[in-house]
Amino acid sequence: MKALKWDEDAEKYDDVEISDEASLYEEDMDKVVACANCGQPKAFGECYTSRHYHNNVGFGYAVCPACYWEEI
């Protein structure tokens, strides 16, 4: 699916493709989703909100802990 990735150096968004299994929100925290960055499967409740991967209105996709810590 299409998403926007924030480029800190250029201070602009780039269009990117992420896994169709990536998620912005889930009611079931045990649902397995794909990390928006690396694509690894992870329970939604174990993920963080990405600082880089967003939809067109600015909501952040879920990313795994390792990718989140790379973002910050």
Short mmCIF file of C-alpha atoms in Angstrom, two decimals:
data_model
loop_
_atom_site.label_atom_id
_atom_site.label_comp_id
_atom_site.label_asym_id
_atom_site.label_seq_id
_atom_site.Cartn_x
_atom_site.Cartn_y
_atom_site.Cartn_z
CA MET A 1 0.00 0.00 0.00
CA LYS A 2 1.07 3.60 -0.44
CA ALA A 3 2.28 5.64 2.50
CA LEU A 4 4.33 8.74 3.18
CA LYS A 5 7.78 8.58 4.77
CA TRP A 6 9.21 11.64 6.45
CA ASP A 7 12.77 12.44 5.33
CA GLU A 8 14.35 14.34 8.23
CA ASP A 9 17.33 15.56 6.21
CA ALA A 10 15.27 16.94 3.32
CA GLU A 11 12.38 17.93 5.64
CA LYS A 12 9.76 16.55 3.27
CA TYR A 13 7.62 13.47 2.69
CA ASP A 14 8.46 10.85 0.09
CA ASP A 15 5.93 8.42 -1.38
CA VAL A 16 6.75 4.83 -0.41
CA GLU A 17 5.19 1.37 -0.61
CA ILE A 18 4.70 -0.53 2.64
CA SER A 19 3.23 -3.95 3.38
CA ASP A 20 -0.51 -4.35 2.97
CA GLU A 21 -0.42 -5.90 6.44
CA ALA A 22 0.81 -2.64 8.03
CA SER A 23 -1.72 -0.96 10.30
CA LEU A 24 -2.66 2.42 11.72
CA TYR A 25 -5.10 1.15 14.36
CA GLU A 26 -6.40 -2.13 15.74
CA GLU A 27 -8.93 -2.84 18.48
CA ASP A 28 -7.35 -6.25 19.07
CA MET A 29 -3.89 -5.65 20.52
CA ASP A 30 -2.96 -9.30 19.81
CA LYS A 31 -3.59 -8.98 16.07
CA VAL A 32 -0.39 -9.60 14.12
CA VAL A 33 0.51 -6.74 11.77
CA ALA A 34 3.55 -5.95 9.64
CA CYS A 35 6.03 -3.33 10.77
CA ALA A 36 5.72 -0.39 8.35
CA ASN A 37 9.51 -0.18 8.11
CA CYS A 38 10.97 -3.70 8.08
CA GLY A 39 7.79 -5.68 7.41
CA GLN A 40 8.37 -8.16 10.27
CA PRO A 41 5.18 -9.55 11.86
CA LYS A 42 4.48 -8.29 15.36
CA ALA A 43 1.45 -8.12 17.67
CA PHE A 44 -0.05 -4.64 17.32
CA GLY A 45 0.16 -4.14 21.09
CA GLU A 46 3.95 -4.60 20.97
CA CYS A 47 4.37 -1.87 18.33
CA TYR A 48 4.92 1.86 18.54
CA THR A 49 3.53 4.67 16.41
CA SER A 50 6.05 5.55 13.73
CA ARG A 51 7.56 8.99 13.62
CA HIS A 52 8.35 8.56 9.91
CA TYR A 53 5.62 6.45 8.25
CA HIS A 54 2.25 8.20 7.97
CA ASN A 55 -0.94 8.13 5.96
CA ASN A 56 -2.08 11.13 3.93
CA VAL A 57 -3.61 12.89 6.96
CA GLY A 58 -0.64 12.33 9.27
CA PHE A 59 -1.59 9.26 11.31
CA GLY A 60 1.41 7.07 12.07
CA TYR A 61 1.67 3.41 11.14
CA ALA A 62 2.74 0.76 13.64
CA VAL A 63 6.43 -0.13 13.71
CA CYS A 64 8.28 -2.77 15.73
CA PRO A 65 10.33 -1.66 18.76
CA ALA A 66 13.67 -2.04 16.95
CA CYS A 67 12.58 0.18 14.05
CA TYR A 68 11.04 2.73 16.41
CA TRP A 69 14.29 3.13 18.32
CA GLU A 70 16.13 3.58 15.00
CA GLU A 71 13.72 6.43 14.19
CA ILE A 72 14.57 8.32 17.33
#
